[in-house]
Short mmCIF file of C-alpha atoms in Angstrom, two decimals:
data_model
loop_
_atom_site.label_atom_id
_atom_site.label_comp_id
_atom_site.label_asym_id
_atom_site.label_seq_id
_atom_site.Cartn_x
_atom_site.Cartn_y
_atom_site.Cartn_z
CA UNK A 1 6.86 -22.30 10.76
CA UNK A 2 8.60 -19.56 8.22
CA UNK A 3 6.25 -16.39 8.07
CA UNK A 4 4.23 -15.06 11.11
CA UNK A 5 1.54 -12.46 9.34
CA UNK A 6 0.85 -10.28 12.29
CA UNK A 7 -2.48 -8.01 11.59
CA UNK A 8 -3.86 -5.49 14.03
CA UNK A 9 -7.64 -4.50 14.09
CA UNK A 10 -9.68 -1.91 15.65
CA UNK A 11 -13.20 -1.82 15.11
CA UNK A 12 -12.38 -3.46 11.42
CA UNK A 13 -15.16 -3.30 8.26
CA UNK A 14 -15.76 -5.23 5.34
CA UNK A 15 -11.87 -4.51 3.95
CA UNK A 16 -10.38 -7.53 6.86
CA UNK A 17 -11.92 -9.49 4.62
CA UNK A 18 -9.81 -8.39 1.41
CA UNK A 19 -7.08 -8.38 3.58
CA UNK A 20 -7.58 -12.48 5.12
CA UNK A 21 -8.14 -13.33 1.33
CA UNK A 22 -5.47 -12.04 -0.20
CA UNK A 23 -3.24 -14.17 2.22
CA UNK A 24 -5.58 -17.18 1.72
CA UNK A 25 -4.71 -16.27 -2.15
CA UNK A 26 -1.10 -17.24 -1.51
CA UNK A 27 0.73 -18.90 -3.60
CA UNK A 28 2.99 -19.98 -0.60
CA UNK A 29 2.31 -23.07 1.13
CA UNK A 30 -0.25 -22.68 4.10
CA UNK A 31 1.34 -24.97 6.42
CA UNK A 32 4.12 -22.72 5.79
CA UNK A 33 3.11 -19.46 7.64
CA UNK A 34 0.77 -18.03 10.07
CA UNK A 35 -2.21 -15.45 10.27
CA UNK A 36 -2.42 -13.65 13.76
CA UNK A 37 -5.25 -11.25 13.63
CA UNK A 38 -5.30 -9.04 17.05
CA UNK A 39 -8.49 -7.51 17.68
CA UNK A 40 -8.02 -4.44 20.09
CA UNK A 41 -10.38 -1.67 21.45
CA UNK A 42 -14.02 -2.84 21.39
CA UNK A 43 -14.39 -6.63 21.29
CA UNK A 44 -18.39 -6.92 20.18
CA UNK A 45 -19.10 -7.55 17.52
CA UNK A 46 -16.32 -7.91 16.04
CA UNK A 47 -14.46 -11.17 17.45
CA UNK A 48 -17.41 -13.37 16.44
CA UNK A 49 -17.80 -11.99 13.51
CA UNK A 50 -14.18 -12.04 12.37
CA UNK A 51 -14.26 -15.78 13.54
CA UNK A 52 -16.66 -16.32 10.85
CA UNK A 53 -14.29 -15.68 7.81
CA UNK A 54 -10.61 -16.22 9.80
CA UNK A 55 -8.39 -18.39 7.65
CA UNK A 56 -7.53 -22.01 8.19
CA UNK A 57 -4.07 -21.22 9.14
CA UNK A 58 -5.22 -18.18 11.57
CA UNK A 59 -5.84 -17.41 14.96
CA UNK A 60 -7.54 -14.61 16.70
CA UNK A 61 -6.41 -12.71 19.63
CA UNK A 62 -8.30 -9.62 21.55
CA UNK A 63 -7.00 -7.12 24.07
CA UNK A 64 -8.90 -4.47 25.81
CA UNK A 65 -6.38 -1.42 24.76
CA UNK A 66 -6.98 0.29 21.49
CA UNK A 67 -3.47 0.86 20.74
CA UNK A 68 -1.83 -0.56 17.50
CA UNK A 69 1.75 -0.66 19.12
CA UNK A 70 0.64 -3.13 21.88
CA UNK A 71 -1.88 -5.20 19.22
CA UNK A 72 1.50 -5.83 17.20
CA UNK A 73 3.79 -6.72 20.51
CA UNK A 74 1.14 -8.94 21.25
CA UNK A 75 1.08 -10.65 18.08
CA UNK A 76 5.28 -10.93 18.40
CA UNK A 77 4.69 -12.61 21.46
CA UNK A 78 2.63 -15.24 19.50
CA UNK A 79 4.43 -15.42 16.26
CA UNK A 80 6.24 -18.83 16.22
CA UNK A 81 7.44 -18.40 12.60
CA UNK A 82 11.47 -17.58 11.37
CA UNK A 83 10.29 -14.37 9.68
CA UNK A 84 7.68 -11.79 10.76
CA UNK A 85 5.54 -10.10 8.17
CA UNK A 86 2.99 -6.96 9.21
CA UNK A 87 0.26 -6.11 7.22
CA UNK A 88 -2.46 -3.20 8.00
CA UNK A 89 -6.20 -4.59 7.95
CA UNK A 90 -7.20 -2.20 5.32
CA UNK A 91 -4.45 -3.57 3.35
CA UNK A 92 -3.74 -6.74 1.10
CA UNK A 93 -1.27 -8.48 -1.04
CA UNK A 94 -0.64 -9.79 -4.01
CA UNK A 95 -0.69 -13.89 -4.62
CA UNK A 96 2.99 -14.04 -4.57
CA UNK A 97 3.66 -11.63 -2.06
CA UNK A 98 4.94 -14.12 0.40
CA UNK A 99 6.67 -15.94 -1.55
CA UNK A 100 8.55 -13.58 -3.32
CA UNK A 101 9.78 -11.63 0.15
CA UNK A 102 10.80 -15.11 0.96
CA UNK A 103 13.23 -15.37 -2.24
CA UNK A 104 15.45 -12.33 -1.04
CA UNK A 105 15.06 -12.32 2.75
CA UNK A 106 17.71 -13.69 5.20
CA UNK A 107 18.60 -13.50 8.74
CA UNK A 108 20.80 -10.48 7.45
CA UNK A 109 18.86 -9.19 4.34
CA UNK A 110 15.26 -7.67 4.75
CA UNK A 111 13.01 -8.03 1.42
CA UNK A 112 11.08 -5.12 0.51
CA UNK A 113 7.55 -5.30 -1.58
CA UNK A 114 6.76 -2.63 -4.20
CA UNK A 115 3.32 -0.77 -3.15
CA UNK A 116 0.37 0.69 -4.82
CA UNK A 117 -1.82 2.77 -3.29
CA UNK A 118 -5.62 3.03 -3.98
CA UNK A 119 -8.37 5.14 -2.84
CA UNK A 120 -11.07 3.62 -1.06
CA UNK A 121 -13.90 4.86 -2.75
CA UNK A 122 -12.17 4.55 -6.35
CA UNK A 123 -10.31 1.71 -8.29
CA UNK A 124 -7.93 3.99 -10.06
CA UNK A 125 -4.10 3.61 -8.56
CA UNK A 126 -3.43 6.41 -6.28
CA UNK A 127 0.60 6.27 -6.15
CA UNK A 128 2.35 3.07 -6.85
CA UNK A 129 6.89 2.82 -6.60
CA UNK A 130 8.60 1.72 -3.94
CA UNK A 131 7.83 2.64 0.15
CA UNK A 132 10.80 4.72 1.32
CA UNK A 133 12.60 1.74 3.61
CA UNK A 134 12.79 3.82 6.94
CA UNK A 135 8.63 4.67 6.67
CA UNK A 136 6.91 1.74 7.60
CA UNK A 137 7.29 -1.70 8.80
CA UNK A 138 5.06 -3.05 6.35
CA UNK A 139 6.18 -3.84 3.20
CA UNK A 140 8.72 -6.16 4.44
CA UNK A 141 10.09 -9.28 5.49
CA UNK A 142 11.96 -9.32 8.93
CA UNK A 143 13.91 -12.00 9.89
CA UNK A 144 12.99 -12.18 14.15
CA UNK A 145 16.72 -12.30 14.60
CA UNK A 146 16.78 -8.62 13.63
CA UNK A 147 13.71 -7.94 15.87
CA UNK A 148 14.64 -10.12 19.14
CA UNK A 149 13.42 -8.37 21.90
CA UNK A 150 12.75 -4.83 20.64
CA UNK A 151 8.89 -3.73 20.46
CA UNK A 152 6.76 -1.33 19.51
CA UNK A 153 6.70 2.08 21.65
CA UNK A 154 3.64 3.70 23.18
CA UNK A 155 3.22 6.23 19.55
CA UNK A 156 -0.08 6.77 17.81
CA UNK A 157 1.45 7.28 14.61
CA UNK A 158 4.87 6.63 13.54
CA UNK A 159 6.22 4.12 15.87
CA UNK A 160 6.56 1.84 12.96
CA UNK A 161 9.20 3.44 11.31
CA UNK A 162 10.68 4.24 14.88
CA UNK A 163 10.31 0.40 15.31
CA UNK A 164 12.11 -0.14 11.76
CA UNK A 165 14.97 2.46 13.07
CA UNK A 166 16.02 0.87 16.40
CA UNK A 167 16.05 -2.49 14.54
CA UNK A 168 18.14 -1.36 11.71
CA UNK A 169 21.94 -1.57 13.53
CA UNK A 170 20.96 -5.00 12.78
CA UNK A 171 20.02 -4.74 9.08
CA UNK A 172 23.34 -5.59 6.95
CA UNK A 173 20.73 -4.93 3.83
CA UNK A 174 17.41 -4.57 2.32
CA UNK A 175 16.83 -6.14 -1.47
CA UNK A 176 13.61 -5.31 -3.18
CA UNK A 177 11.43 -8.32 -4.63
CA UNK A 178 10.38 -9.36 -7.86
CA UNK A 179 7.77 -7.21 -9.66
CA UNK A 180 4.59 -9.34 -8.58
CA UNK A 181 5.25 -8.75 -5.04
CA UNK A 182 3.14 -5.83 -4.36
CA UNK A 183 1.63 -4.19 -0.91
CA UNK A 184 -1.60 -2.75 -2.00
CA UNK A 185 -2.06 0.40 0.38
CA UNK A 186 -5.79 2.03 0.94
CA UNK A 187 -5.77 5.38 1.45
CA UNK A 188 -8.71 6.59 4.21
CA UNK A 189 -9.92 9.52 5.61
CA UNK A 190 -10.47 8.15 9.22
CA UNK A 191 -7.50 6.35 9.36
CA UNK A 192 -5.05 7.55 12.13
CA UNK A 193 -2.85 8.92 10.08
CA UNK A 194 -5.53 11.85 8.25
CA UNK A 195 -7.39 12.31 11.66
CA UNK A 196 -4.04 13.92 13.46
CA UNK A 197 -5.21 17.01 15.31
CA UNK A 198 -3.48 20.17 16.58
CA UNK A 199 -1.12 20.24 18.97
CA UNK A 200 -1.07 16.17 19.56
CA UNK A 201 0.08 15.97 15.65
CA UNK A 202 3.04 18.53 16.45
CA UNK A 203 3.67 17.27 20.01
CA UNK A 204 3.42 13.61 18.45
CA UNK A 205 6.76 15.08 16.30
CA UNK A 206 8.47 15.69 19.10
CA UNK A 207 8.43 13.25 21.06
CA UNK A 208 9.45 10.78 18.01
CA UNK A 209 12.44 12.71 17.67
CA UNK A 210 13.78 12.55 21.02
CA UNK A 211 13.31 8.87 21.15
CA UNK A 212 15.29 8.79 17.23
CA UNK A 213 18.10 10.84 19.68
CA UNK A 214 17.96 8.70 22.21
CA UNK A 215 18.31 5.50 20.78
CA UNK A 216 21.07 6.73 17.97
CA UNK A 217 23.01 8.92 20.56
CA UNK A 218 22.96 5.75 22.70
CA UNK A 219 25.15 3.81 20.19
CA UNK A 220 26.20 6.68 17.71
CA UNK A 221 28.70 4.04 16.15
CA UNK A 222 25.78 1.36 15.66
CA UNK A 223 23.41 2.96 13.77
CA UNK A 224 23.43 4.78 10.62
CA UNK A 225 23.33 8.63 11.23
CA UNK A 226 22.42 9.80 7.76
CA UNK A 227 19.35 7.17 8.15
CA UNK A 228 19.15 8.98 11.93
CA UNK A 229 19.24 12.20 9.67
CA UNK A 230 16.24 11.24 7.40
CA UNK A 231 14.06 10.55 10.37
CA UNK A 232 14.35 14.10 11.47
CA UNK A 233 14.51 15.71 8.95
CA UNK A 234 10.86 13.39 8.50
CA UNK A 235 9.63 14.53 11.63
CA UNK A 236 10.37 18.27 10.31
CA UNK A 237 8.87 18.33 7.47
CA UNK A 238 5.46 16.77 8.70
CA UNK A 239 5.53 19.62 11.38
CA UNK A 240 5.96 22.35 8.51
CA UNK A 241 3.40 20.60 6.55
CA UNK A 242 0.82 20.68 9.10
CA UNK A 243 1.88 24.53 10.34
CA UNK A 244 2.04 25.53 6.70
CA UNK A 245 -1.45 24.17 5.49
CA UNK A 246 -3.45 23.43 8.41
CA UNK A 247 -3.58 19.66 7.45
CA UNK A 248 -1.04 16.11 6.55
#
């Protein structure tokens, strides 16, 4: 197997569907990567109903705890395939997407996608470029090599580009794919992300950047510190943000 898809869902609507098609879309062989869908939180009705439009090639998972960290270390335990790809279930790619990361990824060499983002209630292009590398592990194609035993921490937002950070003493590079490879983003209002309150948001901040200390002060010669920098500096500006205008 060459790609493990990994998807985490909590209580998911009609968009897991746009997601499982655009990867049922793919240009790429089937028998040549994997869909694991990981249902967390509330199980009914969901799992049945996901059943109902899940992808030849993909297999559903549920656990009880409605964190995304441990649906994605989950699906790492399952993934059998040489590269691991995450995708958001509000998300989906374009027909090459696969295929294309494939073309510039190696056990060394991390392809990026370019992104568009999209509002959900309109069809007009929100932001579209190319996702700063240290802000999300989607986007990408990660060789498991880089990702061996690390997981995802306990975070209810940002421990994906914490995830991306302790991984990255082992990235030599990152090469961005060809133009049709694109990671179309959808921008909601009750996503975790724009539902942040209060102190938890701030707090949240924190805590992220002691575990960015820990980990580079750990190994100072490992990792990168201006990339160490960037994360904080990250973490500082969301707090400002949120102190400044009351919202992300």
């Amino acid at each position: 197997m060459k790609i493990s898809v990994i998807i985490p869902t909590y209580r998911p609507k009609d968009y897991l569907k746009e997601c499982l098609a655009s990867f049922e879309a793919q240009t790429l062989s089937p028998a040549r990567f994997e869909i694991i869908v990981i249902l967390n939180g509330k199980r009914d009705p969901y799992f049945n109903w996901i059943q109902s439009f899940l992808p030849r090639n993909a297999e559903l998972h549920y656990i009880s705890t409605t964190s995304v960290s441990e649906a994605r270390n989950e699906g790492l335990l399952l993934a059998q395939g040489e590269y691991i790809a995450f995708i958001d279930d509000d998300d989906y790619v374009s027909p090459t997407y696969l295929e294309d990361l494939l073309r510039v990824s190696s056990p060394t060499c991390v392809g990026e996608a370019h992104y568009q983002e999209f509002q959900e209630t309109e069809s007009s292009t929100a932001h579209s470029g190319h996702m700063g590398f240290g802000s999300s592990c989607c986007c990408k194609l990660i060789h498991r090599d880089m990702i061996d035993s690390t997981r995802f921490r306990p975070f209810r937002n940002g421990q994906d580009s914490l995830f991306i950070f302790e991984i990255s003493d082992k990235i030599k590079q990152h090469t961005l794919a060809a133009d049709t490879c694109i990671y179309y983003r959808r921008l909601r209002e009750d996503s975790v992300y724009h539902t942040q309150k209060g102190w938890y948001a701030i707090s949240n901040r924190f805590r992220l950047m002691h575990q960015y200390s820990r980990i580079y002060w750990a190994h100072p010669r490992q990792y990168s510190f201006g990339f160490y920098c960037t994360r904080i500096l990250a973490s500082f500006h969301f707090i400002l943000n949120y102190i400044t205008h009351g919202k992300l």
